[in-house]
């Protein structure tokens, strides 16, 4: 199954390489323009309220209370609310269509999809409810995984400070178990968002769907997750090298440093469509396996009914 994953990942990347680039560029431009509009709205709101926008820069200072006024505080509150609403709209009109398109183009090898048509059709849906469910699912997943991970981190961090050897071992073991359980939960629930978007499920139904997809398939899930991480790290090696050179500070004005920076960024950007495919392809492959197993079971049930009849 993992071999099929590798073959299909290159197949879909080759077929939709340019389309994925185009979708990413279009989405990035729309996001950029949306936040430019948000900035303009903020400036107009400040002018309407009579707030001196230059005083906002004073928020970085430690002693800002003498500069705060009721108008400025109210302006900040309104901008926070407006920013949250704006982010919600970005998820509704940009992120949801983009993810839905990536899911669609990484399934059905026999069918050639039209990515731009899918993207703009989903954008026209104005699916506010879907965005709400995406936010709700993200919050629920955080509430499930975060406590376990925090317990693991705290136990591992505090274990060396415990004097009693047995207690130290127990606390450290609990911390390691917390890490392992958190990773396990992440792997079991990693397809919940894709299932929610693809099948328009509820929040709890999408979690159950992810558990169903990964049941008995953890070897494949772990293999694809590790492959994605390793592939991403390999293409980020030039970025790490540039980061190390940047910390030294001795190559900033060097032409070689500029060339290396551009080459590292371009190399990762070139590989980005492949990372998109390997992110959503496992979900579609697991769906195909589940559907085939369901069809086999239904055929067996029908044959048994026929024999009994």
JSON list of C-alpha atoms in Angstrom, two decimals, residues 116-282:
[
{"chain": "A", "resi": 116, "resn": "UNK", "atom": "CA", "xyz": [-9.74, 25.91, -10.94]},
{"chain": "A", "resi": 117, "resn": "UNK", "atom": "CA", "xyz": [-13.38, 25.08, -11.63]},
{"chain": "A", "resi": 118, "resn": "UNK", "atom": "CA", "xyz": [-13.63, 23.11, -8.38]},
{"chain": "A", "resi": 119, "resn": "UNK", "atom": "CA", "xyz": [-11.93, 25.90, -6.44]},
{"chain": "A", "resi": 120, "resn": "UNK", "atom": "CA", "xyz": [-14.16, 28.72, -7.67]},
{"chain": "A", "resi": 121, "resn": "UNK", "atom": "CA", "xyz": [-17.33, 26.62, -7.45]},
{"chain": "A", "resi": 122, "resn": "UNK", "atom": "CA", "xyz": [-16.61, 25.90, -3.79]},
{"chain": "A", "resi": 123, "resn": "UNK", "atom": "CA", "xyz": [-15.80, 29.55, -3.22]},
{"chain": "A", "resi": 124, "resn": "UNK", "atom": "CA", "xyz": [-19.24, 30.50, -4.55]},
{"chain": "A", "resi": 125, "resn": "UNK", "atom": "CA", "xyz": [-20.93, 28.24, -2.00]},
{"chain": "A", "resi": 126, "resn": "UNK", "atom": "CA", "xyz": [-20.24, 30.75, 0.83]},
{"chain": "A", "resi": 127, "resn": "UNK", "atom": "CA", "xyz": [-20.28, 27.84, 3.27]},
{"chain": "A", "resi": 128, "resn": "UNK", "atom": "CA", "xyz": [-20.35, 29.68, 6.60]},
{"chain": "A", "resi": 129, "resn": "UNK", "atom": "CA", "xyz": [-21.46, 26.54, 8.45]},
{"chain": "A", "resi": 130, "resn": "UNK", "atom": "CA", "xyz": [-18.46, 24.61, 7.15]},
{"chain": "A", "resi": 131, "resn": "UNK", "atom": "CA", "xyz": [-16.08, 27.26, 8.48]},
{"chain": "A", "resi": 132, "resn": "UNK", "atom": "CA", "xyz": [-17.81, 27.11, 11.87]},
{"chain": "A", "resi": 133, "resn": "UNK", "atom": "CA", "xyz": [-17.43, 23.33, 11.93]},
{"chain": "A", "resi": 134, "resn": "UNK", "atom": "CA", "xyz": [-13.75, 23.62, 10.97]},
{"chain": "A", "resi": 135, "resn": "UNK", "atom": "CA", "xyz": [-13.13, 26.01, 13.86]},
{"chain": "A", "resi": 136, "resn": "UNK", "atom": "CA", "xyz": [-15.12, 23.78, 16.22]},
{"chain": "A", "resi": 137, "resn": "UNK", "atom": "CA", "xyz": [-13.24, 20.66, 15.14]},
{"chain": "A", "resi": 138, "resn": "UNK", "atom": "CA", "xyz": [-9.88, 22.38, 15.57]},
{"chain": "A", "resi": 139, "resn": "UNK", "atom": "CA", "xyz": [-10.85, 23.48, 19.08]},
{"chain": "A", "resi": 140, "resn": "UNK", "atom": "CA", "xyz": [-12.11, 20.00, 20.02]},
{"chain": "A", "resi": 141, "resn": "UNK", "atom": "CA", "xyz": [-8.96, 18.30, 18.70]},
{"chain": "A", "resi": 142, "resn": "UNK", "atom": "CA", "xyz": [-6.84, 20.75, 20.67]},
{"chain": "A", "resi": 143, "resn": "UNK", "atom": "CA", "xyz": [-8.82, 19.97, 23.83]},
{"chain": "A", "resi": 144, "resn": "UNK", "atom": "CA", "xyz": [-8.31, 16.24, 23.24]},
{"chain": "A", "resi": 145, "resn": "UNK", "atom": "CA", "xyz": [-4.59, 16.23, 22.44]},
{"chain": "A", "resi": 146, "resn": "UNK", "atom": "CA", "xyz": [-3.22, 19.27, 24.30]},
{"chain": "A", "resi": 147, "resn": "UNK", "atom": "CA", "xyz": [-3.90, 18.09, 27.90]},
{"chain": "A", "resi": 148, "resn": "UNK", "atom": "CA", "xyz": [-2.19, 14.75, 27.23]},
{"chain": "A", "resi": 149, "resn": "UNK", "atom": "CA", "xyz": [0.79, 16.46, 25.60]},
{"chain": "A", "resi": 150, "resn": "UNK", "atom": "CA", "xyz": [1.08, 19.05, 28.39]},
{"chain": "A", "resi": 151, "resn": "UNK", "atom": "CA", "xyz": [1.06, 16.31, 31.05]},
{"chain": "A", "resi": 152, "resn": "UNK", "atom": "CA", "xyz": [3.82, 14.52, 29.15]},
{"chain": "A", "resi": 153, "resn": "UNK", "atom": "CA", "xyz": [5.95, 17.67, 28.85]},
{"chain": "A", "resi": 154, "resn": "UNK", "atom": "CA", "xyz": [5.51, 18.63, 32.51]},
{"chain": "A", "resi": 155, "resn": "UNK", "atom": "CA", "xyz": [6.33, 15.12, 33.75]},
{"chain": "A", "resi": 156, "resn": "UNK", "atom": "CA", "xyz": [9.47, 14.82, 31.62]},
{"chain": "A", "resi": 157, "resn": "UNK", "atom": "CA", "xyz": [10.61, 18.33, 32.59]},
{"chain": "A", "resi": 158, "resn": "UNK", "atom": "CA", "xyz": [10.01, 17.81, 36.33]},
{"chain": "A", "resi": 159, "resn": "UNK", "atom": "CA", "xyz": [11.28, 14.23, 36.61]},
{"chain": "A", "resi": 160, "resn": "UNK", "atom": "CA", "xyz": [15.00, 15.15, 37.03]},
{"chain": "A", "resi": 161, "resn": "UNK", "atom": "CA", "xyz": [14.13, 17.38, 40.02]},
{"chain": "A", "resi": 162, "resn": "UNK", "atom": "CA", "xyz": [12.58, 14.49, 41.98]},
{"chain": "A", "resi": 163, "resn": "UNK", "atom": "CA", "xyz": [14.96, 13.07, 44.59]},
{"chain": "A", "resi": 164, "resn": "UNK", "atom": "CA", "xyz": [13.35, 9.67, 45.06]},
{"chain": "A", "resi": 165, "resn": "UNK", "atom": "CA", "xyz": [14.60, 7.32, 42.33]},
{"chain": "A", "resi": 166, "resn": "UNK", "atom": "CA", "xyz": [11.41, 5.28, 42.08]},
{"chain": "A", "resi": 167, "resn": "UNK", "atom": "CA", "xyz": [9.17, 8.36, 41.98]},
{"chain": "A", "resi": 168, "resn": "UNK", "atom": "CA", "xyz": [11.44, 9.92, 39.35]},
{"chain": "A", "resi": 169, "resn": "UNK", "atom": "CA", "xyz": [11.19, 6.81, 37.20]},
{"chain": "A", "resi": 170, "resn": "UNK", "atom": "CA", "xyz": [7.39, 6.69, 37.54]},
{"chain": "A", "resi": 171, "resn": "UNK", "atom": "CA", "xyz": [6.97, 10.38, 36.66]},
{"chain": "A", "resi": 172, "resn": "UNK", "atom": "CA", "xyz": [9.36, 10.07, 33.70]},
{"chain": "A", "resi": 173, "resn": "UNK", "atom": "CA", "xyz": [7.50, 6.97, 32.48]},
{"chain": "A", "resi": 174, "resn": "UNK", "atom": "CA", "xyz": [4.19, 8.87, 32.73]},
{"chain": "A", "resi": 175, "resn": "UNK", "atom": "CA", "xyz": [5.74, 11.68, 30.68]},
{"chain": "A", "resi": 176, "resn": "UNK", "atom": "CA", "xyz": [6.94, 9.32, 27.95]},
{"chain": "A", "resi": 177, "resn": "UNK", "atom": "CA", "xyz": [3.54, 7.62, 27.93]},
{"chain": "A", "resi": 178, "resn": "UNK", "atom": "CA", "xyz": [1.93, 11.05, 27.55]},
{"chain": "A", "resi": 179, "resn": "UNK", "atom": "CA", "xyz": [4.10, 11.83, 24.53]},
{"chain": "A", "resi": 180, "resn": "UNK", "atom": "CA", "xyz": [3.34, 8.47, 22.92]},
{"chain": "A", "resi": 181, "resn": "UNK", "atom": "CA", "xyz": [-0.39, 8.79, 23.58]},
{"chain": "A", "resi": 182, "resn": "UNK", "atom": "CA", "xyz": [-0.46, 12.35, 22.19]},
{"chain": "A", "resi": 183, "resn": "UNK", "atom": "CA", "xyz": [1.28, 11.23, 18.99]},
{"chain": "A", "resi": 184, "resn": "UNK", "atom": "CA", "xyz": [-1.08, 8.25, 18.72]},
{"chain": "A", "resi": 185, "resn": "UNK", "atom": "CA", "xyz": [-4.11, 10.52, 19.08]},
{"chain": "A", "resi": 186, "resn": "UNK", "atom": "CA", "xyz": [-2.73, 12.91, 16.47]},
{"chain": "A", "resi": 187, "resn": "UNK", "atom": "CA", "xyz": [-2.26, 10.05, 14.01]},
{"chain": "A", "resi": 188, "resn": "UNK", "atom": "CA", "xyz": [-5.71, 8.57, 14.67]},
{"chain": "A", "resi": 189, "resn": "UNK", "atom": "CA", "xyz": [-7.41, 11.96, 14.32]},
{"chain": "A", "resi": 190, "resn": "UNK", "atom": "CA", "xyz": [-5.30, 13.45, 11.53]},
{"chain": "A", "resi": 191, "resn": "UNK", "atom": "CA", "xyz": [-7.95, 12.85, 8.84]},
{"chain": "A", "resi": 192, "resn": "UNK", "atom": "CA", "xyz": [-10.86, 14.36, 10.79]},
{"chain": "A", "resi": 193, "resn": "UNK", "atom": "CA", "xyz": [-10.61, 17.74, 9.07]},
{"chain": "A", "resi": 194, "resn": "UNK", "atom": "CA", "xyz": [-10.36, 16.17, 5.61]},
{"chain": "A", "resi": 195, "resn": "UNK", "atom": "CA", "xyz": [-13.39, 13.96, 6.33]},
{"chain": "A", "resi": 196, "resn": "UNK", "atom": "CA", "xyz": [-15.37, 16.94, 7.59]},
{"chain": "A", "resi": 197, "resn": "UNK", "atom": "CA", "xyz": [-14.64, 18.98, 4.45]},
{"chain": "A", "resi": 198, "resn": "UNK", "atom": "CA", "xyz": [-14.89, 16.12, 1.96]},
{"chain": "A", "resi": 199, "resn": "UNK", "atom": "CA", "xyz": [-18.10, 14.51, 3.24]},
{"chain": "A", "resi": 200, "resn": "UNK", "atom": "CA", "xyz": [-19.69, 17.53, 4.94]},
{"chain": "A", "resi": 201, "resn": "UNK", "atom": "CA", "xyz": [-19.92, 15.66, 8.24]},
{"chain": "A", "resi": 202, "resn": "UNK", "atom": "CA", "xyz": [-20.54, 16.98, 11.71]},
{"chain": "A", "resi": 203, "resn": "UNK", "atom": "CA", "xyz": [-17.70, 17.53, 14.14]},
{"chain": "A", "resi": 204, "resn": "UNK", "atom": "CA", "xyz": [-18.14, 14.29, 16.08]},
{"chain": "A", "resi": 205, "resn": "UNK", "atom": "CA", "xyz": [-18.92, 12.34, 12.90]},
{"chain": "A", "resi": 206, "resn": "UNK", "atom": "CA", "xyz": [-15.67, 13.51, 11.31]},
{"chain": "A", "resi": 207, "resn": "UNK", "atom": "CA", "xyz": [-13.72, 12.31, 14.36]},
{"chain": "A", "resi": 208, "resn": "UNK", "atom": "CA", "xyz": [-15.43, 8.92, 14.16]},
{"chain": "A", "resi": 209, "resn": "UNK", "atom": "CA", "xyz": [-14.68, 8.80, 10.42]},
{"chain": "A", "resi": 210, "resn": "UNK", "atom": "CA", "xyz": [-10.98, 9.45, 11.06]},
{"chain": "A", "resi": 211, "resn": "UNK", "atom": "CA", "xyz": [-10.92, 6.69, 13.69]},
{"chain": "A", "resi": 212, "resn": "UNK", "atom": "CA", "xyz": [-12.63, 4.38, 11.20]},
{"chain": "A", "resi": 213, "resn": "UNK", "atom": "CA", "xyz": [-10.14, 5.19, 8.43]},
{"chain": "A", "resi": 214, "resn": "UNK", "atom": "CA", "xyz": [-7.07, 4.61, 10.61]},
{"chain": "A", "resi": 215, "resn": "UNK", "atom": "CA", "xyz": [-8.36, 1.47, 12.36]},
{"chain": "A", "resi": 216, "resn": "UNK", "atom": "CA", "xyz": [-6.01, -1.38, 11.48]},
{"chain": "A", "resi": 217, "resn": "UNK", "atom": "CA", "xyz": [-4.06, 0.90, 9.13]},
{"chain": "A", "resi": 218, "resn": "UNK", "atom": "CA", "xyz": [-1.67, 2.54, 11.61]},
{"chain": "A", "resi": 219, "resn": "UNK", "atom": "CA", "xyz": [1.38, 1.07, 9.88]},
{"chain": "A", "resi": 220, "resn": "UNK", "atom": "CA", "xyz": [0.46, 2.86, 6.66]},
{"chain": "A", "resi": 221, "resn": "UNK", "atom": "CA", "xyz": [-0.47, 6.06, 8.52]},
{"chain": "A", "resi": 222, "resn": "UNK", "atom": "CA", "xyz": [2.85, 6.13, 10.42]},
{"chain": "A", "resi": 223, "resn": "UNK", "atom": "CA", "xyz": [4.82, 5.36, 7.25]},
{"chain": "A", "resi": 224, "resn": "UNK", "atom": "CA", "xyz": [3.19, 8.17, 5.25]},
{"chain": "A", "resi": 225, "resn": "UNK", "atom": "CA", "xyz": [3.54, 10.63, 8.13]},
{"chain": "A", "resi": 226, "resn": "UNK", "atom": "CA", "xyz": [7.24, 9.83, 8.56]},
{"chain": "A", "resi": 227, "resn": "UNK", "atom": "CA", "xyz": [7.79, 10.03, 4.80]},
{"chain": "A", "resi": 228, "resn": "UNK", "atom": "CA", "xyz": [6.12, 13.46, 4.66]},
{"chain": "A", "resi": 229, "resn": "UNK", "atom": "CA", "xyz": [8.24, 14.74, 7.55]},
{"chain": "A", "resi": 230, "resn": "UNK", "atom": "CA", "xyz": [11.51, 13.37, 6.12]},
{"chain": "A", "resi": 231, "resn": "UNK", "atom": "CA", "xyz": [10.76, 14.69, 2.61]},
{"chain": "A", "resi": 232, "resn": "UNK", "atom": "CA", "xyz": [9.98, 18.13, 4.00]},
{"chain": "A", "resi": 233, "resn": "UNK", "atom": "CA", "xyz": [13.15, 18.13, 6.13]},
{"chain": "A", "resi": 234, "resn": "UNK", "atom": "CA", "xyz": [15.31, 17.17, 3.15]},
{"chain": "A", "resi": 235, "resn": "UNK", "atom": "CA", "xyz": [14.05, 20.08, 1.08]},
{"chain": "A", "resi": 236, "resn": "UNK", "atom": "CA", "xyz": [14.46, 22.40, 4.06]},
{"chain": "A", "resi": 237, "resn": "UNK", "atom": "CA", "xyz": [18.15, 21.56, 4.53]},
{"chain": "A", "resi": 238, "resn": "UNK", "atom": "CA", "xyz": [19.24, 24.53, 2.34]},
{"chain": "A", "resi": 239, "resn": "UNK", "atom": "CA", "xyz": [17.00, 26.78, 4.44]},
{"chain": "A", "resi": 240, "resn": "UNK", "atom": "CA", "xyz": [18.68, 25.49, 7.62]},
{"chain": "A", "resi": 241, "resn": "UNK", "atom": "CA", "xyz": [22.10, 26.20, 6.10]},
{"chain": "A", "resi": 242, "resn": "UNK", "atom": "CA", "xyz": [21.04, 29.73, 5.20]},
{"chain": "A", "resi": 243, "resn": "UNK", "atom": "CA", "xyz": [19.70, 30.19, 8.73]},
{"chain": "A", "resi": 244, "resn": "UNK", "atom": "CA", "xyz": [23.02, 29.10, 10.23]},
{"chain": "A", "resi": 245, "resn": "UNK", "atom": "CA", "xyz": [24.92, 31.49, 7.95]},
{"chain": "A", "resi": 246, "resn": "UNK", "atom": "CA", "xyz": [22.48, 34.24, 8.86]},
{"chain": "A", "resi": 247, "resn": "UNK", "atom": "CA", "xyz": [23.23, 33.81, 12.57]},
{"chain": "A", "resi": 248, "resn": "UNK", "atom": "CA", "xyz": [26.95, 34.24, 11.97]},
{"chain": "A", "resi": 249, "resn": "UNK", "atom": "CA", "xyz": [26.28, 37.64, 10.42]},
{"chain": "A", "resi": 250, "resn": "UNK", "atom": "CA", "xyz": [29.46, 37.54, 8.34]},
{"chain": "A", "resi": 251, "resn": "UNK", "atom": "CA", "xyz": [27.78, 36.71, 5.01]},
{"chain": "A", "resi": 252, "resn": "UNK", "atom": "CA", "xyz": [24.90, 39.19, 5.03]},
{"chain": "A", "resi": 253, "resn": "UNK", "atom": "CA", "xyz": [26.42, 41.46, 2.40]},
{"chain": "A", "resi": 254, "resn": "UNK", "atom": "CA", "xyz": [27.86, 38.61, 0.38]},
{"chain": "A", "resi": 255, "resn": "UNK", "atom": "CA", "xyz": [26.50, 37.88, -3.09]},
{"chain": "A", "resi": 256, "resn": "UNK", "atom": "CA", "xyz": [26.87, 34.17, -2.31]},
{"chain": "A", "resi": 257, "resn": "UNK", "atom": "CA", "xyz": [24.54, 34.53, 0.70]},
{"chain": "A", "resi": 258, "resn": "UNK", "atom": "CA", "xyz": [21.87, 36.15, -1.49]},
{"chain": "A", "resi": 259, "resn": "UNK", "atom": "CA", "xyz": [22.19, 33.40, -4.10]},
{"chain": "A", "resi": 260, "resn": "UNK", "atom": "CA", "xyz": [21.96, 30.67, -1.44]},
{"chain": "A", "resi": 261, "resn": "UNK", "atom": "CA", "xyz": [18.91, 32.29, 0.14]},
{"chain": "A", "resi": 262, "resn": "UNK", "atom": "CA", "xyz": [17.09, 32.54, -3.18]},
{"chain": "A", "resi": 263, "resn": "UNK", "atom": "CA", "xyz": [18.10, 29.01, -4.20]},
{"chain": "A", "resi": 264, "resn": "UNK", "atom": "CA", "xyz": [16.90, 27.56, -0.87]},
{"chain": "A", "resi": 265, "resn": "UNK", "atom": "CA", "xyz": [13.56, 29.34, -1.08]},
{"chain": "A", "resi": 266, "resn": "UNK", "atom": "CA", "xyz": [13.05, 28.40, -4.75]},
{"chain": "A", "resi": 267, "resn": "UNK", "atom": "CA", "xyz": [13.96, 24.74, -4.12]},
{"chain": "A", "resi": 268, "resn": "UNK", "atom": "CA", "xyz": [11.39, 24.42, -1.34]},
{"chain": "A", "resi": 269, "resn": "UNK", "atom": "CA", "xyz": [8.80, 26.30, -3.39]},
{"chain": "A", "resi": 270, "resn": "UNK", "atom": "CA", "xyz": [9.34, 23.95, -6.33]},
{"chain": "A", "resi": 271, "resn": "UNK", "atom": "CA", "xyz": [8.70, 20.92, -4.12]},
{"chain": "A", "resi": 272, "resn": "UNK", "atom": "CA", "xyz": [5.65, 22.42, -2.43]},
{"chain": "A", "resi": 273, "resn": "UNK", "atom": "CA", "xyz": [3.02, 20.89, -4.80]},
{"chain": "A", "resi": 274, "resn": "UNK", "atom": "CA", "xyz": [4.39, 17.46, -3.95]},
{"chain": "A", "resi": 275, "resn": "UNK", "atom": "CA", "xyz": [3.96, 18.16, -0.23]},
{"chain": "A", "resi": 276, "resn": "UNK", "atom": "CA", "xyz": [0.35, 19.14, -0.91]},
{"chain": "A", "resi": 277, "resn": "UNK", "atom": "CA", "xyz": [-0.35, 15.85, -2.67]},
{"chain": "A", "resi": 278, "resn": "UNK", "atom": "CA", "xyz": [1.24, 13.64, 0.00]},
{"chain": "A", "resi": 279, "resn": "UNK", "atom": "CA", "xyz": [-0.78, 15.48, 2.63]},
{"chain": "A", "resi": 280, "resn": "UNK", "atom": "CA", "xyz": [-4.18, 14.56, 1.18]},
{"chain": "A", "resi": 281, "resn": "UNK", "atom": "CA", "xyz": [-3.43, 11.38, -0.79]},
{"chain": "A", "resi": 282, "resn": "UNK", "atom": "CA", "xyz": [-3.36, 9.04, 2.28]}
]
